XYZ file of C-alpha atoms in Angstrom:
622
model
C -35.508 -56.424 -3.858
C -35.524 -52.843 -4.587
C -35.745 -52.182 -0.764
C -32.555 -54.378 0.312
C -30.103 -52.984 -2.521
C -30.899 -49.071 -1.931
C -29.994 -50.175 2.605
C -27.282 -51.944 1.508
C -25.837 -49.081 0.154
C -26.548 -46.157 2.180
C -23.269 -45.938 4.081
C -21.063 -45.289 0.942
C -22.996 -43.198 -0.312
C -23.201 -41.774 3.180
C -19.410 -41.515 3.353
C -18.543 -39.595 1.059
C -20.489 -38.252 1.111
C -18.711 -36.646 4.648
C -15.831 -37.097 3.412
C -16.550 -34.628 0.958
C -18.727 -32.269 3.930
C -15.258 -32.846 5.854
C -12.841 -31.506 2.577
C -15.306 -28.318 2.263
C -15.159 -27.754 5.983
C -11.031 -28.044 5.875
C -10.786 -26.245 2.665
C -13.056 -23.721 4.097
C -10.645 -23.449 7.420
C -7.803 -22.896 4.859
C -9.496 -20.143 2.827
C -10.085 -18.322 5.735
C -6.683 -18.352 7.420
C -4.987 -17.522 3.306
C -7.271 -14.241 4.113
C -6.881 -13.809 7.493
C -4.631 -10.916 8.670
C -2.246 -11.713 11.305
C 0.476 -10.331 13.618
C 3.316 -11.173 15.451
C 5.972 -10.158 17.889
C 9.449 -10.322 18.883
C 11.129 -9.212 21.532
C 14.763 -7.867 21.482
C 16.702 -10.142 24.256
C 14.427 -13.879 25.158
C 15.429 -13.312 28.818
C 16.045 -10.121 31.097
C 17.614 -11.766 34.366
C 15.685 -11.499 37.516
C 17.952 -9.070 39.006
C 17.433 -6.634 36.496
C 15.650 -3.343 35.492
C 14.527 -3.356 31.068
C 14.509 1.323 30.734
C 13.786 -0.125 27.385
C 13.324 -2.933 26.230
C 12.301 -2.624 22.175
C 9.125 -5.437 21.356
C 8.930 -6.025 17.360
C 5.354 -5.713 16.159
C 3.949 -7.227 12.894
C 1.191 -6.952 11.335
C 1.450 -9.055 8.206
C -1.877 -9.048 5.165
C -2.908 -11.968 3.431
C -2.246 -12.798 0.339
C -5.074 -12.031 -2.239
C -8.171 -10.394 -0.517
C -11.667 -12.815 -0.247
C -12.841 -10.316 -1.463
C -12.309 -7.645 -3.839
C -13.392 -3.877 -2.460
C -14.481 -1.835 -6.169
C -12.985 1.103 -4.795
C -13.878 5.618 -6.390
C -9.890 7.134 -7.706
C -10.323 10.959 -8.260
C -6.499 11.545 -10.353
C -6.029 14.795 -9.937
C -3.798 16.364 -13.059
C -1.642 18.507 -13.785
C -2.646 21.054 -17.078
C -0.393 23.816 -16.488
C 1.442 26.024 -18.773
C 4.508 23.648 -17.946
C 3.046 20.359 -19.168
C 3.578 21.477 -22.666
C 7.121 22.671 -22.412
C 8.553 22.669 -26.427
C 11.216 21.944 -25.184
C 10.565 18.707 -23.273
C 9.730 15.514 -26.011
C 7.373 14.019 -25.721
C 5.758 16.536 -23.079
C 5.186 15.446 -20.383
C 1.596 15.902 -20.825
C 1.607 13.567 -22.961
C 3.109 11.845 -20.564
C 0.719 12.186 -18.412
C -2.361 10.592 -21.079
C -0.448 7.868 -21.294
C -0.313 7.238 -17.191
C -4.203 8.372 -17.257
C -4.649 5.416 -19.816
C -2.816 2.905 -18.624
C -5.121 3.668 -15.244
C -8.232 3.760 -17.208
C -7.312 -0.158 -18.230
C -6.418 -1.162 -15.319
C -9.400 -0.481 -12.911
C -11.462 -2.631 -12.466
C -15.188 -3.563 -13.765
C -17.134 -1.863 -9.985
C -14.385 0.867 -10.182
C -15.367 4.124 -10.855
C -12.954 7.254 -11.447
C -13.029 10.574 -11.756
C -10.953 12.731 -13.753
C -10.299 16.356 -12.465
C -7.994 18.487 -14.299
C -6.756 21.762 -13.079
C -3.597 24.726 -13.021
C -4.667 27.942 -11.328
C -7.832 25.916 -10.475
C -10.433 22.829 -11.271
C -10.738 22.987 -15.117
C -14.242 21.193 -14.582
C -14.758 21.765 -18.698
C -11.578 18.880 -18.976
C -12.384 17.163 -16.222
C -14.934 14.459 -15.060
C -17.173 13.066 -12.838
C -16.928 9.378 -10.981
C -17.495 6.553 -14.281
C -17.819 2.894 -13.868
C -14.688 1.290 -15.624
C -16.870 -0.149 -17.373
C -16.858 -1.004 -21.635
C -19.068 2.927 -22.071
C -16.625 4.575 -19.156
C -13.694 3.486 -20.516
C -14.108 4.759 -23.373
C -15.598 8.503 -22.512
C -12.492 8.989 -19.432
C -10.135 7.394 -22.465
C -12.410 10.818 -24.280
C -11.601 13.497 -21.430
C -8.290 12.524 -21.536
C -7.363 13.114 -24.679
C -9.125 16.329 -25.066
C -6.438 17.708 -22.464
C -4.496 21.008 -22.953
C -2.413 23.011 -21.084
C -2.281 26.239 -20.565
C -1.823 28.323 -17.168
C 0.141 28.347 -13.191
C -0.101 25.354 -10.949
C -2.295 26.174 -7.424
C -2.481 22.976 -5.337
C -5.245 23.946 -2.282
C -8.906 25.063 -5.254
C -8.500 21.271 -6.601
C -7.890 19.145 -3.332
C -10.640 21.203 -2.218
C -12.431 20.395 -5.356
C -11.610 16.705 -4.821
C -12.654 16.081 -1.588
C -15.943 17.821 -3.084
C -16.163 15.543 -5.591
C -15.946 12.494 -2.415
C -17.610 14.038 -0.297
C -20.427 13.874 -2.822
C -21.233 9.789 -3.665
C -24.439 8.543 -3.108
C -25.563 6.246 -0.237
C -23.252 3.290 -2.027
C -20.103 5.108 -2.096
C -20.204 4.601 1.752
C -18.953 0.300 0.630
C -16.077 1.973 -1.472
C -12.820 3.030 0.127
C -11.979 7.125 -2.426
C -8.887 7.099 -3.051
C -6.758 10.254 -4.984
C -3.673 9.941 -7.054
C -1.732 13.658 -7.584
C 0.108 14.558 -11.123
C 2.010 17.309 -11.374
C 4.913 18.989 -12.671
C 5.495 22.095 -10.793
C 5.706 24.554 -8.079
C 2.845 25.739 -6.849
C 2.576 29.209 -7.734
C 0.284 29.709 -5.304
C 1.828 28.363 -2.334
C 2.160 30.914 0.187
C 0.983 30.114 3.379
C 0.204 26.321 1.710
C 0.741 24.495 5.256
C -0.116 27.428 7.362
C -3.739 27.060 5.812
C -6.470 25.880 8.325
C -8.750 24.732 4.952
C -5.681 22.678 4.301
C -6.048 20.364 7.660
C -9.598 20.205 6.565
C -8.947 18.396 2.784
C -5.570 15.338 4.671
C -7.764 13.939 7.231
C -10.510 13.009 4.595
C -8.817 10.250 2.165
C -5.278 8.970 1.409
C -4.167 10.517 -1.160
C -1.465 10.058 -3.449
C 0.935 12.661 -5.075
C 3.962 11.905 -7.596
C 5.832 13.997 -9.251
C 7.033 14.670 -12.758
C 10.832 15.823 -13.271
C 12.918 18.261 -11.514
C 11.326 21.058 -11.352
C 8.258 20.452 -9.358
C 8.627 21.244 -5.604
C 8.431 18.433 -3.779
C 8.031 20.142 0.069
C 4.472 19.953 -0.371
C 3.371 16.848 -2.485
C 5.040 15.111 0.996
C 3.986 17.377 3.485
C 0.208 16.197 1.212
C 1.513 13.181 1.350
C 2.005 12.303 5.170
C -1.189 14.528 5.995
C -3.741 12.523 4.173
C -1.001 9.086 4.583
C -0.337 8.514 1.342
C 2.518 7.993 -0.458
C 5.286 10.788 -2.093
C 7.215 9.133 -5.022
C 8.305 10.819 -8.159
C 10.608 10.405 -11.523
C 12.933 12.227 -12.851
C 14.167 13.726 -16.106
C 15.998 11.310 -17.493
C 12.802 8.763 -16.074
C 10.215 10.577 -17.396
C 8.535 8.677 -19.866
C 8.491 6.104 -16.871
C 5.806 7.051 -15.388
C 2.703 5.129 -16.063
C 5.435 2.966 -14.496
C 5.539 4.721 -11.598
C 1.423 5.400 -10.892
C 1.345 1.490 -12.023
C 2.489 0.722 -8.329
C 0.766 3.023 -6.214
C -2.293 0.719 -8.257
C -0.765 -2.015 -7.938
C -2.039 -0.704 -4.426
C -5.289 0.301 -4.069
C -6.832 -2.565 -6.620
C -6.015 -5.097 -4.027
C -7.094 -3.404 -0.469
C -6.433 -7.081 1.386
C -8.415 -5.182 4.766
C -9.570 -1.899 6.345
C -9.098 -0.409 9.483
C -6.919 -2.433 10.333
C -6.261 -1.367 14.226
C -3.264 -3.151 16.631
C -3.840 -2.503 21.102
C -1.192 -3.665 23.404
C -2.070 -3.701 27.345
C 1.114 -3.876 29.831
C 0.451 -7.027 31.218
C -0.286 -5.337 34.981
C 0.307 -3.332 38.013
C 1.468 -6.547 39.502
C 4.036 -6.831 36.878
C 5.814 -2.614 37.043
C 5.835 -3.019 32.622
C 5.254 0.604 31.400
C 4.407 1.143 27.964
C 6.519 4.022 26.461
C 6.269 4.604 23.161
C 5.953 2.804 19.941
C 7.274 4.347 16.444
C 4.821 3.631 13.541
C 6.997 6.258 11.671
C 3.737 7.303 9.234
C 1.192 5.358 11.543
C -0.125 6.827 13.960
C -0.376 5.083 17.261
C -1.062 6.206 21.278
C -0.232 5.319 24.209
C -3.258 6.066 27.541
C -3.240 5.683 30.777
C -0.376 6.570 32.135
C 1.330 4.018 29.509
C -1.129 0.696 30.803
C -1.626 0.702 27.470
C -1.188 1.801 22.928
C -3.037 1.499 20.338
C -1.610 1.706 16.698
C -3.786 2.794 14.013
C -2.559 0.567 10.322
C -5.832 1.493 9.083
C -5.789 -0.599 5.135
C -3.041 -3.035 4.115
C -2.196 -3.937 1.040
C -2.368 -7.916 -0.246
C 0.884 -9.413 0.611
C 1.197 -6.190 3.018
C 3.642 -6.887 5.626
C 4.489 -4.118 8.245
C 6.870 -3.747 11.242
C 6.799 -1.218 14.111
C 8.944 -0.974 17.893
C 7.210 -0.704 20.557
C 9.687 -0.139 23.535
C 8.644 -1.362 26.945
C 9.447 -0.373 30.299
C 10.358 -3.284 32.246
C 10.997 -3.479 36.454
C 13.529 -5.152 37.867
C 11.703 -7.708 40.308
C 14.338 -9.753 42.570
C 11.321 -13.215 42.702
C 9.200 -15.149 40.981
C 5.708 -14.983 42.889
C 3.946 -18.150 43.569
C 6.456 -20.774 43.959
C 8.375 -20.457 40.812
C 5.359 -18.512 37.787
C 4.382 -16.011 36.930
C 0.619 -14.874 38.288
C -1.123 -11.552 37.777
C -4.620 -10.758 37.369
C -4.519 -9.685 34.070
C -3.433 -13.471 32.747
C -4.212 -16.435 33.873
C -2.009 -18.711 36.259
C 0.309 -20.761 34.063
C 2.138 -23.842 35.808
C 3.361 -25.251 32.811
C 5.734 -22.844 32.801
C 6.797 -23.388 36.669
C 10.692 -23.892 34.816
C 10.808 -21.117 32.498
C 9.712 -17.909 35.486
C 7.836 -16.719 32.251
C 6.739 -12.980 32.587
C 3.863 -11.884 30.954
C 5.260 -8.204 29.213
C 2.461 -7.337 26.686
C -1.618 -8.302 26.456
C -2.171 -7.640 22.150
C -5.016 -8.139 20.539
C -6.223 -6.586 16.777
C -9.302 -5.984 14.921
C -9.711 -5.591 11.192
C -12.373 -5.715 8.556
C -13.244 -7.212 5.600
C -15.241 -4.485 3.234
C -16.647 -1.272 4.227
C -20.733 -2.708 5.496
C -18.923 -6.340 7.119
C -18.175 -6.329 10.661
C -14.808 -6.165 12.276
C -12.983 -8.961 12.942
C -11.249 -8.850 16.581
C -8.835 -11.550 17.339
C -6.891 -12.436 20.208
C -3.191 -13.299 20.328
C -1.127 -14.799 23.189
C 0.170 -11.623 23.673
C 4.552 -11.199 25.076
C 6.233 -13.395 27.222
C 10.126 -12.935 28.510
C 11.893 -15.703 30.513
C 13.102 -14.626 33.657
C 15.602 -16.487 35.758
C 18.188 -16.079 37.610
C 21.704 -14.174 36.605
C 23.262 -17.035 33.784
C 27.052 -17.108 34.588
C 29.476 -18.906 32.950
C 33.273 -20.772 33.346
C 34.928 -17.679 33.670
C 32.507 -16.524 36.813
C 31.080 -13.431 33.653
C 27.965 -13.271 33.114
C 27.031 -15.359 29.591
C 26.266 -12.516 27.511
C 22.585 -12.443 25.816
C 22.994 -11.856 21.475
C 20.017 -9.200 20.755
C 17.779 -10.438 17.809
C 19.669 -9.184 14.096
C 15.769 -8.383 12.968
C 14.703 -6.588 15.565
C 17.974 -4.518 15.960
C 17.275 -3.739 11.782
C 13.813 -1.550 12.402
C 15.731 -0.101 15.984
C 17.909 1.906 13.755
C 15.984 1.863 10.344
C 12.697 4.012 12.360
C 16.293 6.485 14.378
C 17.187 7.081 10.627
C 13.721 7.768 8.490
C 13.697 10.025 11.703
C 16.887 12.037 11.401
C 16.224 12.356 7.879
C 12.752 13.968 8.279
C 13.999 16.516 11.102
C 16.456 17.664 8.465
C 13.582 17.867 6.442
C 11.240 19.562 8.912
C 14.173 21.751 9.847
C 14.926 23.113 6.371
C 18.186 22.380 6.019
C 17.585 19.961 2.504
C 15.710 22.375 1.029
C 15.490 23.178 -2.330
C 17.465 26.751 -1.473
C 19.685 24.884 0.441
C 20.320 21.376 -1.673
C 23.888 21.525 -2.487
C 24.591 22.185 1.270
C 22.525 19.288 2.082
C 24.012 16.457 1.325
C 27.574 17.215 3.007
C 24.327 17.876 5.895
C 23.111 15.030 5.580
C 26.401 12.774 5.568
C 28.222 14.183 8.709
C 24.603 13.025 9.795
C 25.145 9.936 8.580
C 28.375 8.935 10.123
C 27.509 10.570 13.367
C 24.925 8.188 13.106
C 27.507 5.946 12.485
C 29.967 5.426 14.561
C 26.522 5.858 17.767
C 26.048 2.463 16.841
C 28.992 0.471 14.893
C 29.310 -1.265 18.007
C 25.751 -2.531 18.537
C 26.780 -6.695 17.865
C 24.646 -8.323 15.522
C 23.831 -4.487 13.762
C 24.829 -4.994 9.982
C 24.558 -0.810 8.056
C 26.140 -1.861 4.741
C 22.360 -2.034 3.258
C 21.536 1.064 4.576
C 24.668 3.352 4.540
C 24.268 2.644 0.365
C 20.835 4.459 1.143
C 22.437 7.127 2.229
C 24.797 7.195 -0.605
C 22.565 7.602 -2.817
C 20.523 9.748 -1.442
C 23.493 12.105 -0.704
C 24.138 12.189 -4.464
C 20.810 13.131 -5.514
C 21.175 17.081 -2.894
C 25.036 17.315 -4.910
C 23.333 16.482 -8.155
C 20.532 19.339 -6.971
C 18.055 17.050 -6.796
C 15.813 17.091 -2.704
C 13.020 15.404 -4.450
C 15.011 11.305 -4.025
C 15.250 12.271 0.028
C 11.273 13.100 0.049
C 10.313 10.068 -1.557
C 13.047 8.194 0.429
C 11.438 8.929 3.264
C 7.488 8.699 2.072
C 8.181 5.234 1.444
C 10.116 4.240 4.913
C 7.145 6.423 6.960
C 4.429 4.488 5.298
C 6.888 1.067 4.587
C 4.791 1.589 0.811
C 7.191 0.570 -2.023
C 6.603 4.614 -4.466
C 9.275 5.588 -7.272
C 11.969 7.164 -6.261
C 13.291 8.568 -9.763
C 12.117 5.641 -11.516
C 9.329 2.753 -10.527
C 12.884 0.123 -10.902
C 14.861 1.740 -8.048
C 11.784 0.982 -6.152
C 12.856 -1.054 -1.924
C 11.861 -3.900 -3.223
C 11.166 -5.391 -0.154
C 7.623 -3.124 0.219
C 6.720 -4.435 -3.703
C 4.171 -6.321 -3.541
C 3.142 -9.049 -6.253
C 0.867 -6.867 -7.371
C 2.527 -3.165 -8.070
C 5.523 -5.095 -8.933
C 3.311 -7.042 -11.648
C 1.638 -3.123 -13.035
C 5.312 -2.214 -13.065
C 6.820 -3.783 -15.772
C 3.183 -4.713 -17.987
C 3.583 -0.492 -17.325
C 7.124 -0.457 -18.374
C 6.815 -2.583 -21.134
C 3.709 0.100 -23.272
C 5.018 1.572 -26.198
C 6.864 4.433 -25.949
C 4.402 8.190 -26.159
C 6.097 9.338 -29.776
C 4.817 13.231 -29.815
C 1.697 13.377 -32.928
C -0.135 16.521 -33.968
C -3.977 15.390 -34.177
C -4.744 14.151 -36.813
C -7.945 15.657 -39.174
C -9.810 13.171 -41.138
C -9.345 14.937 -45.482
C -12.100 15.783 -47.532
C -13.233 12.252 -49.276
C -12.022 9.880 -46.544
C -15.486 9.594 -45.713
C -15.044 5.865 -45.310
C -12.152 6.294 -43.369
C -13.515 7.596 -41.110
C -16.782 5.068 -41.852
C -14.569 2.006 -41.385
C -13.125 4.289 -37.295
C -16.478 4.460 -36.562
C -17.926 0.963 -37.034
C -14.480 -0.085 -35.849
C -15.848 2.013 -32.434
C -18.720 0.277 -32.014
C -17.295 -3.259 -32.170
C -15.163 -2.614 -30.064
C -17.590 -0.672 -27.305
C -18.915 -4.311 -27.966
C -16.438 -5.763 -27.831
C -15.491 -4.090 -23.897
C -18.875 -4.689 -23.027
C -18.844 -8.893 -23.694
C -15.751 -9.436 -22.092
C -16.346 -7.671 -18.932
C -19.402 -9.832 -18.797
C -16.694 -13.298 -18.720
C -14.327 -11.769 -16.789
C -16.741 -11.524 -13.858
C -18.112 -14.499 -15.266
C -14.206 -16.328 -14.594
C -14.200 -13.884 -10.949
C -16.722 -15.245 -9.781
C -16.060 -18.474 -10.156
C -12.997 -18.387 -9.609
C -13.957 -17.017 -5.202
C -16.823 -18.857 -5.702
C -17.300 -21.037 -1.775
C -14.418 -23.038 -0.549
C -16.941 -25.999 -0.386
C -18.280 -25.929 -3.654
C -14.774 -25.446 -5.387
C -13.008 -28.015 -3.271
C -16.015 -30.419 -3.603
C -15.488 -30.723 -6.975
C -12.019 -30.533 -6.788
C -11.799 -33.379 -4.423
C -13.823 -35.312 -6.376
C -12.023 -35.367 -10.046
C -8.972 -34.678 -8.827
C -8.355 -31.048 -10.422
C -7.275 -28.839 -8.364
C -4.318 -27.978 -9.785
C -5.684 -27.518 -13.716
C -9.194 -25.911 -12.342
C -6.425 -23.133 -10.814
C -4.396 -23.004 -13.699
C -7.123 -22.185 -16.244
C -8.949 -19.395 -13.888
C -5.515 -17.787 -13.146
C -5.307 -17.440 -17.612
C -8.716 -16.950 -18.687
C -7.564 -13.828 -16.305
C -4.321 -13.079 -18.177
C -5.724 -13.521 -21.450
C -8.966 -11.559 -20.337
C -6.749 -8.442 -18.877
C -4.468 -8.402 -22.144
C -7.622 -8.199 -25.069
C -9.380 -6.189 -23.000
C -6.451 -3.483 -22.707
C -5.501 -4.166 -26.250
C -8.863 -3.425 -27.194
C -8.474 0.162 -24.455
C -5.780 1.005 -26.383
C -7.046 0.985 -29.751
C -9.987 2.783 -28.365
C -7.199 5.090 -27.030
C -6.156 4.753 -30.573
C -8.813 5.812 -32.759
C -10.602 8.884 -30.031
C -7.491 10.513 -30.640
C -7.660 10.555 -34.202
C -11.362 12.725 -32.967
C -13.260 10.516 -35.362
C -17.561 11.363 -34.672
C -19.857 8.694 -35.242
C -22.881 10.456 -35.954
C -20.913 12.974 -38.750
C -21.401 9.695 -40.979
C -24.413 9.077 -42.767
C -25.904 5.604 -41.366
C -24.011 4.956 -38.459
C-alpha cells in the first residue's frame, strides 16, 4: 500500500518540480534580458525612392546600458587632491580645503566594501607624506582614508603633470588582482597650473592620458578649465566645475561622477557596422561620435565605434552618415538579394534594401569573455516615387529624433571648435560671448527650414553659455562641451544644473544625498586640554566601537547583496511557491538603504573623532 501511495503521488510532485523549473528558467532568461546591452537603429527616412541617391543619409545608432549591473565590478579610484596654497585662501570661508575634505570623506563613505581608494595630495609636486596607497573600503580602510584626509594641509603652487605621472604609477603598480578591477582617476583642483607652459605639447602627457579615464573637477573661478577639459577629453573622462557661489556643493559634483563609477554595467563596449555590400553601392562616410573614438575602414565598407564603459541606465546616441546610390529597379523580381543578406521573399512587396549590418560586443567583468550580438541591421524601403493628388512627389518627413541628434552634434562641434581655436579663452572671455552669439545666429539661420526640428531647447543652452561668458566665466562652456561630447552628466557650475537627460538614477540619488549633507563649518583643530583624560578616554572607546560596528555593517551588507543577486533560479523558485516576490524585493531594498544610512552615520562619527585628534594609545589601559 505504501508503495502504491508513493507511486500515485509521483506525477503531482513531478508536475510541481517542472513548473518551478520552468518558472526559474523563465526568470533566468528575463534576468539575462534586463542585464544585456541593447543596440538599435533609426534611419532619418523610412524609404528612399528608387531613382534618387542620398549622398548623406543619416542613421541614428542608440546604445543602451542595462538598468542595473548583473555583477558589480570592483573599482580602484585614485583621488588626486590639490593642496596648493590657494586652497586655504583666508578670504574664502569655508576654505576650499575644508570643502575638498568634506567631498573626499563623502567618497570614502559611498565607495563599496570591495572598492579601493588611494589619496594622492599634490601642489607643485606629489605630496607623498599626505597621501596613501590603495585602501580597501572596509572598516579599517575607511578610517585610515579619513585620517589621511584630515591631515591634508595647503601650501605651495600647482603642477598637474607630476601628479598625473605619479597616479599612473599607482594604478600600473597594482598586483595581479588589479587586472580584475577598473581603474579611475578623479582630479580636484582650484588653481591654474603654474607649471603649464608647454603642457599640451609635452609627449609625456599623452602617454599618461591614454592609460585611465580622468574625471576633472574645477573649484571656483580661479581655476583654468582649458587643461582640465583637455585632460578629460584625451583620457575619455569628463570635466565639470563648481563656481564660487556653489563651491559648498563640491560633494554633490563629486557624487554625480561617483554615481557612474560605482555602477559600471558594461565594459569594452564596441559597435561594428558593415555596409550591405558592393552590389548595393552603400558606403559609410563618417560617424558623429562626439568624444568617443570611431574608425571608418576599407573605403567605407565598415566602421567601429569604441564606447568603452557604460554606466547602469546610460544611453548613448551616434549618427552614421551613409552614401546611398540611386537604383532604377529592384532585383530578382521585386525583392532584394545581395551577397551579405539572404534573399527574403516575404519582403517582395515591400522592396526593402539592406543598408547596414550591425553587431556589437561587451563584457560584464574584466575577466569574463566578451558577449557578441548581431542585430537585424538597417533596412529601408526603395519604392517608385510616390506622387500625390497635385501631381507632385509626396514629401517624406524626417524623424524628429534623428534630426535632434544631428543638430546637437553639429552645435557641439561648432563650440568645441571655438574653444580649440582660442576664441573662447580666458583672455578673450568678454568678446567670447559676442562671438558665440553670432555663431549661434548663423547656426540657427542654416537650420530654420528643417521641418520637425525644435531649436528652442538648444537656444536656451546657448543663452546660458553666452551669459556666463559675458560675466567673465569660461568654465561653463568647457563643461557643456564635455557633457555633450561624452553624453554623460557633469556639474555645470552647480551639480543641480547637470543635464537631466544624462543623469542616471544612481547619479541622481547620490547627488541628492550629497546635497543634504550639513554645511562645512570652519573649526580650529581642537586639542585635548589638561585634566580631560576622561573625555579623551570616552572618544577613544567610541572610536573602537565605531570600528567594530563598521566591520559588522560591511559583513551584513555583503550578505544582503548576495541574497539580492542570488541566481534567479534559486530566488525565483522560492518566490514563485510563496508568492512573495514583491515583499522580498522591498525587504532587500529597504535593508540596503538602512545599512547605507547606518554606515554613513558611523563614518561621519569616525571622521568627527579623528578630527579631534584623539590618540587611543595615549590613554592608559586602552
